Short mmCIF file of C-alpha atoms in Angstrom, two decimals:
data_model
loop_
_atom_site.label_atom_id
_atom_site.label_comp_id
_atom_site.label_asym_id
_atom_site.label_seq_id
_atom_site.Cartn_x
_atom_site.Cartn_y
_atom_site.Cartn_z
CA MET A 1 0.00 0.00 0.00
CA SER A 2 1.22 3.54 -0.71
CA THR A 3 0.19 7.17 -0.46
CA VAL A 4 -2.24 6.63 -3.35
CA ASP A 5 -3.77 3.59 -1.68
CA VAL A 6 -4.21 5.46 1.60
CA ALA A 7 -5.86 8.32 -0.29
CA ARG A 8 -8.19 5.96 -2.13
CA LYS A 9 -9.33 4.25 1.06
CA ASP A 10 -9.69 7.56 2.90
CA PHE A 11 -11.77 9.01 0.08
CA LEU A 12 -14.27 6.18 0.45
CA ASP A 13 -14.59 7.06 4.14
CA VAL A 14 -14.69 10.85 3.96
CA ARG A 15 -17.16 11.07 1.08
CA ARG A 16 -19.81 9.69 3.44
CA ALA A 17 -19.31 12.57 5.88
CA LYS A 18 -22.43 14.67 5.27
CA ILE A 19 -21.07 17.66 7.19
CA VAL A 20 -18.28 18.06 4.61
CA TRP A 21 -20.70 18.28 1.69
CA PHE A 22 -23.11 20.44 3.68
CA VAL A 23 -20.46 23.07 4.35
CA GLY A 24 -19.37 23.02 0.70
CA ALA A 25 -22.99 23.42 -0.44
CA PHE A 26 -23.40 26.33 1.96
CA TYR A 27 -20.44 28.12 0.36
CA THR A 28 -21.99 27.55 -3.08
CA LEU A 29 -25.20 29.11 -1.78
CA PHE A 30 -23.24 32.17 -0.63
CA MET A 31 -21.72 32.39 -4.10
CA VAL A 32 -25.14 32.27 -5.78
CA LEU A 33 -26.60 34.90 -3.45
CA LEU A 34 -23.71 37.32 -3.89
CA VAL A 35 -23.74 36.95 -7.67
CA TYR A 36 -27.51 37.42 -7.75
CA PHE A 37 -27.70 40.46 -5.47
CA GLY A 38 -24.66 41.97 -7.19
CA GLN A 39 -26.70 42.49 -10.35
CA ASN A 40 -30.28 42.63 -9.10
CA GLY A 41 -31.90 45.97 -9.92
CA ARG A 42 -28.69 47.62 -11.16
CA PRO A 43 -28.49 49.16 -14.65
CA ASP A 44 -24.81 48.33 -15.25
CA PRO A 45 -23.69 45.71 -12.73
CA THR A 46 -20.11 44.53 -12.34
CA ILE A 47 -19.11 41.13 -11.04
CA LEU A 48 -16.04 42.67 -9.40
CA ASN A 49 -18.11 43.94 -6.47
CA ALA A 50 -19.69 40.51 -5.94
CA LEU A 51 -16.27 38.83 -6.03
CA TRP A 52 -14.90 41.41 -3.61
CA ASN A 53 -17.70 40.64 -1.17
CA LEU A 54 -17.08 36.93 -1.70
CA THR A 55 -13.48 37.47 -0.58
CA ALA A 56 -14.72 38.79 2.75
CA VAL A 57 -17.12 35.86 3.13
CA GLY A 58 -14.46 33.37 2.05
CA ALA A 59 -11.89 34.74 4.49
CA MET A 60 -14.09 33.43 7.30
CA PHE A 61 -15.90 30.55 5.66
CA ILE A 62 -13.17 28.80 3.64
CA PRO A 63 -11.12 27.87 6.75
CA LEU A 64 -14.22 26.21 8.19
CA ILE A 65 -14.61 24.06 5.07
CA ALA A 66 -10.96 23.03 5.26
CA LEU A 67 -10.80 22.43 9.00
CA VAL A 68 -14.07 20.48 9.19
CA THR A 69 -12.87 18.29 6.32
CA ALA A 70 -9.40 17.55 7.70
CA TYR A 71 -9.05 17.97 11.46
CA LEU A 72 -10.00 14.35 12.30
CA ALA A 73 -8.13 12.78 9.40
CA ILE A 74 -5.43 11.20 11.57
CA ALA A 75 -6.47 11.97 15.16
CA GLY A 76 -9.76 10.17 14.59
CA GLU A 77 -7.90 7.07 13.34
CA ARG A 78 -5.56 7.17 16.34
CA GLU A 79 -8.40 7.41 18.85
CA SER A 80 -10.39 4.62 17.21
CA GLY A 81 -7.36 2.38 16.74
CA GLY A 82 -7.72 2.34 12.97
CA ILE A 83 -4.26 3.84 12.55
CA LYS A 84 -2.68 0.52 13.56
CA TYR A 85 -4.47 -1.19 10.68
CA LEU A 86 -3.26 1.46 8.21
CA LEU A 87 0.33 1.07 9.39
CA SER A 88 0.22 -2.73 9.39
CA ILE A 89 -0.55 -3.12 5.67
CA PRO A 90 2.24 -1.76 5.59
CA ASN A 91 2.34 1.97 5.06
CA SER A 92 4.90 4.42 6.29
CA ARG A 93 3.68 7.19 8.53
CA ARG A 94 4.59 9.62 5.78
CA ASP A 95 2.26 7.71 3.42
CA VAL A 96 -0.59 8.10 5.89
CA VAL A 97 -0.12 11.85 6.30
CA LEU A 98 0.32 12.52 2.59
CA GLY A 99 -2.54 10.20 1.64
CA LYS A 100 -4.91 11.90 4.07
CA PHE A 101 -3.77 15.30 2.81
CA ALA A 102 -4.37 14.27 -0.80
CA THR A 103 -7.91 13.10 -0.03
CA ARG A 104 -8.93 16.16 1.95
CA THR A 105 -7.30 18.39 -0.67
CA ALA A 106 -9.42 16.77 -3.38
CA ILE A 107 -12.66 17.12 -1.39
CA VAL A 108 -12.08 20.77 -0.50
CA SER A 109 -10.89 21.70 -4.00
CA VAL A 110 -13.94 20.11 -5.63
CA SER A 111 -16.28 21.97 -3.25
CA ILE A 112 -14.72 25.33 -4.09
CA VAL A 113 -14.37 24.71 -7.83
CA VAL A 114 -18.03 23.67 -8.05
CA ALA A 115 -19.04 26.90 -6.28
CA PHE A 116 -17.01 28.99 -8.72
CA LEU A 117 -18.33 27.07 -11.74
CA VAL A 118 -21.90 27.71 -10.61
CA GLY A 119 -21.09 31.37 -9.93
CA GLY A 120 -19.32 31.70 -13.26
CA ALA A 121 -22.25 30.23 -15.18
CA LEU A 122 -24.67 32.63 -13.50
CA THR A 123 -22.30 35.53 -14.16
CA LEU A 124 -22.30 34.77 -17.89
CA VAL A 125 -26.11 34.93 -17.85
CA TRP A 126 -26.65 37.95 -15.59
CA TYR A 127 -23.71 40.30 -16.17
CA PRO A 128 -22.90 42.29 -19.34
CA SER A 129 -19.16 42.05 -18.57
CA PRO A 130 -18.50 38.71 -16.81
CA GLU A 131 -14.77 39.31 -16.12
CA MET A 132 -13.94 35.61 -16.41
CA ASP A 133 -10.20 36.28 -15.99
CA THR A 134 -10.86 37.76 -12.54
CA PHE A 135 -13.18 34.86 -11.77
CA GLY A 136 -10.48 32.33 -12.67
CA ILE A 137 -7.76 34.05 -10.63
CA MET A 138 -10.03 34.29 -7.59
CA ALA A 139 -10.92 30.62 -7.91
CA ALA A 140 -7.23 29.64 -7.99
CA LEU A 141 -6.35 31.89 -5.03
CA THR A 142 -9.31 30.59 -3.02
CA VAL A 143 -8.36 26.95 -3.63
CA LEU A 144 -4.77 27.69 -2.57
CA TYR A 145 -6.05 29.51 0.52
CA ALA A 146 -8.25 26.55 1.44
CA LEU A 147 -5.36 24.12 1.05
CA THR A 148 -3.24 26.09 3.54
CA TYR A 149 -5.87 25.35 6.18
CA VAL A 150 -6.13 21.72 5.05
CA ALA A 151 -2.36 21.42 5.57
CA VAL A 152 -2.62 23.02 9.02
CA ALA A 153 -5.55 20.78 9.99
CA ILE A 154 -3.69 17.66 8.85
CA ALA A 155 -0.62 18.78 10.81
CA ILE A 156 -2.70 19.35 13.96
CA SER A 157 -4.41 16.00 13.45
CA ALA A 158 -1.06 14.25 13.01
CA ALA A 159 0.33 15.85 16.15
CA THR A 160 -2.58 14.98 18.44
CA ALA A 161 -3.81 11.66 19.80
CA SER A 162 -7.48 12.44 20.35
CA ARG A 163 -10.44 14.01 18.61
CA SER A 164 -10.92 16.61 21.34
CA ARG A 165 -7.34 17.86 21.09
CA ALA A 166 -7.51 18.01 17.30
CA MET A 167 -10.75 19.96 17.51
CA GLY A 168 -9.37 22.31 20.16
CA GLY A 169 -6.20 22.97 18.19
CA SER A 170 -8.13 23.62 14.98
CA ILE A 171 -10.59 25.97 16.67
CA ALA A 172 -7.76 27.90 18.33
CA PHE A 173 -5.88 28.24 15.04
CA PHE A 174 -9.04 29.39 13.24
CA PHE A 175 -9.86 31.92 15.95
CA ILE A 176 -6.38 33.45 16.04
CA THR A 177 -5.55 33.49 12.34
CA SER A 178 -8.98 34.09 10.84
CA VAL A 179 -11.44 35.62 13.31
CA LEU A 180 -8.94 37.94 14.99
CA ASN A 181 -7.47 38.82 11.62
CA VAL A 182 -10.78 39.72 9.98
CA PHE A 183 -12.02 41.80 12.90
CA GLY A 184 -8.75 43.61 13.58
CA PRO A 185 -7.30 42.50 16.94
CA LEU A 186 -4.49 40.50 15.30
CA GLN A 187 -3.12 43.59 13.58
CA LEU A 188 -3.44 45.59 16.80
CA ALA A 189 -1.58 42.88 18.73
CA ILE A 190 1.28 42.82 16.21
CA ASP A 191 1.48 46.62 16.30
CA TYR A 192 1.58 46.56 20.11
CA VAL A 193 4.30 43.90 20.29
CA LEU A 194 6.56 45.42 17.63
CA ASN A 195 6.12 49.12 18.30
CA ASP A 196 5.08 49.44 21.93
CA LEU A 197 6.87 46.54 23.59
CA ALA A 198 9.90 46.14 21.32
CA GLY A 199 10.22 49.86 20.62
CA LEU A 200 10.60 49.38 16.88
CA GLU A 201 9.39 51.90 14.35
CA VAL A 202 7.44 49.51 12.15
CA SER A 203 5.17 50.96 9.46
CA MET A 204 1.62 49.76 8.79
CA ASN A 205 2.76 48.11 5.57
CA GLN A 206 5.41 46.17 7.47
CA ILE A 207 2.84 45.19 10.08
CA ALA A 208 0.58 43.97 7.26
CA PHE A 209 3.43 41.79 5.98
CA VAL A 210 4.06 40.29 9.43
CA GLN A 211 0.31 39.73 9.69
CA SER A 212 0.44 37.76 6.42
CA LEU A 213 3.29 35.64 7.78
CA VAL A 214 1.28 34.64 10.86
CA SER A 215 -2.13 34.36 9.18
CA PRO A 216 -3.03 32.58 5.93
CA THR A 217 -6.20 34.68 5.90
CA ALA A 218 -4.21 37.92 5.75
CA ALA A 219 -2.04 36.50 2.97
CA TYR A 220 -5.15 35.49 1.02
CA VAL A 221 -6.80 38.89 1.34
CA ASN A 222 -3.58 40.64 0.32
CA SER A 223 -3.15 38.30 -2.66
CA THR A 224 -6.42 39.47 -4.24
CA GLY A 225 -4.52 42.35 -5.82
CA LEU A 226 -3.66 39.80 -8.50
CA ALA A 227 -7.33 39.51 -9.45
CA PHE A 228 -8.69 43.03 -9.08
CA PRO A 229 -7.60 46.21 -10.88
CA GLU A 230 -5.02 48.36 -9.11
CA GLY A 231 -6.68 50.68 -6.64
CA PHE A 232 -9.99 48.80 -6.72
CA ASN A 233 -12.03 49.32 -3.56
CA THR A 234 -9.61 49.32 -0.59
CA ILE A 235 -6.58 47.97 -2.51
CA PRO A 236 -3.87 50.66 -2.26
CA PRO A 237 -2.50 51.73 -5.66
CA ASP A 238 1.18 51.68 -4.63
CA LEU A 239 1.96 48.66 -2.48
CA PRO A 240 5.55 47.82 -1.52
CA TRP A 241 7.03 44.73 -3.17
CA TYR A 242 6.58 42.57 -0.08
CA LEU A 243 2.80 43.09 -0.16
CA GLN A 244 2.38 42.36 -3.85
CA GLY A 245 0.10 39.49 -4.78
CA GLU A 246 2.94 37.31 -6.05
CA VAL A 247 4.69 37.48 -2.68
CA MET A 248 1.45 36.62 -0.92
CA VAL A 249 1.11 33.52 -3.10
CA ILE A 250 4.59 32.45 -1.98
CA VAL A 251 3.55 33.03 1.64
CA MET A 252 0.46 30.85 1.16
CA LEU A 253 2.58 28.13 -0.47
CA ALA A 254 4.83 28.24 2.59
CA TRP A 255 1.73 27.87 4.79
CA LEU A 256 0.88 24.78 2.77
CA VAL A 257 4.30 23.12 2.84
CA VAL A 258 5.71 23.95 6.28
CA PRO A 259 2.80 22.73 8.48
CA LEU A 260 2.56 19.54 6.42
CA ALA A 261 6.28 18.86 6.88
CA LEU A 262 5.98 19.53 10.61
CA GLY A 263 2.97 17.23 10.79
CA ILE A 264 4.91 14.40 9.14
CA TRP A 265 7.87 14.99 11.47
CA GLN A 266 5.66 14.97 14.57
CA PHE A 267 3.67 11.91 13.46
CA GLU A 268 6.85 9.92 12.79
CA ARG A 269 7.96 10.63 16.37
CA ALA A 270 4.57 9.85 17.95
CA ASP A 271 4.08 6.86 20.25
CA LEU A 272 1.11 4.97 18.81
CA SER A 273 1.16 2.09 21.29
#
């Protein structure tokens, strides 16, 4: 058995989890509502406003899709004893982590792509200028954003031995990196630590970069400059290089790779007896 075999078996298990498909369907509903109300009753509607609002919704909702899909991937197997069967076939512990990641990645990606396909089809019908290039870029960025949280959830699941700990770790990570980021306290905390406590003279742009390093949500929001025109809505027209969308994509890729590597390292050291 290999990573592919683990993924195949895991897919058969996870596809029966109704909560996963329910959350994905809920995101699709948000997409439909935003696309509909973005054009309803307006003489010259633009899909850009609907996609901008979807970014705000996605910043909070996408992590939930990813975390709900992945947080029990390994911790649930460890608590139930199923992990011993997986490792006796035999599989390496790396195979288990990567196989689980592949499965949850596929499930989450399909949920988001379906939502964007539905939204794109409605946009072609309802909007005079559908802006399909922006739609495609936002879909790609949103999938990448979701996969950062899948990687984190898999890492947490690999590092914990029980469902309750995996759930607690995932909730804490979501609250700190998403909720506090969206509503502002995370930025205030970084400003306080760097400028007030450390006595540094750090600009708001530099604080925003640090915020992106500690929060995939901040990196995702900052990456949307790749999809929208320069200066659109609250996007500043002259961002420093380290806040450009391309850099934010690299940051999100790091959020995908590093937690997964740490999860494999921790799982290989874990006592499963």
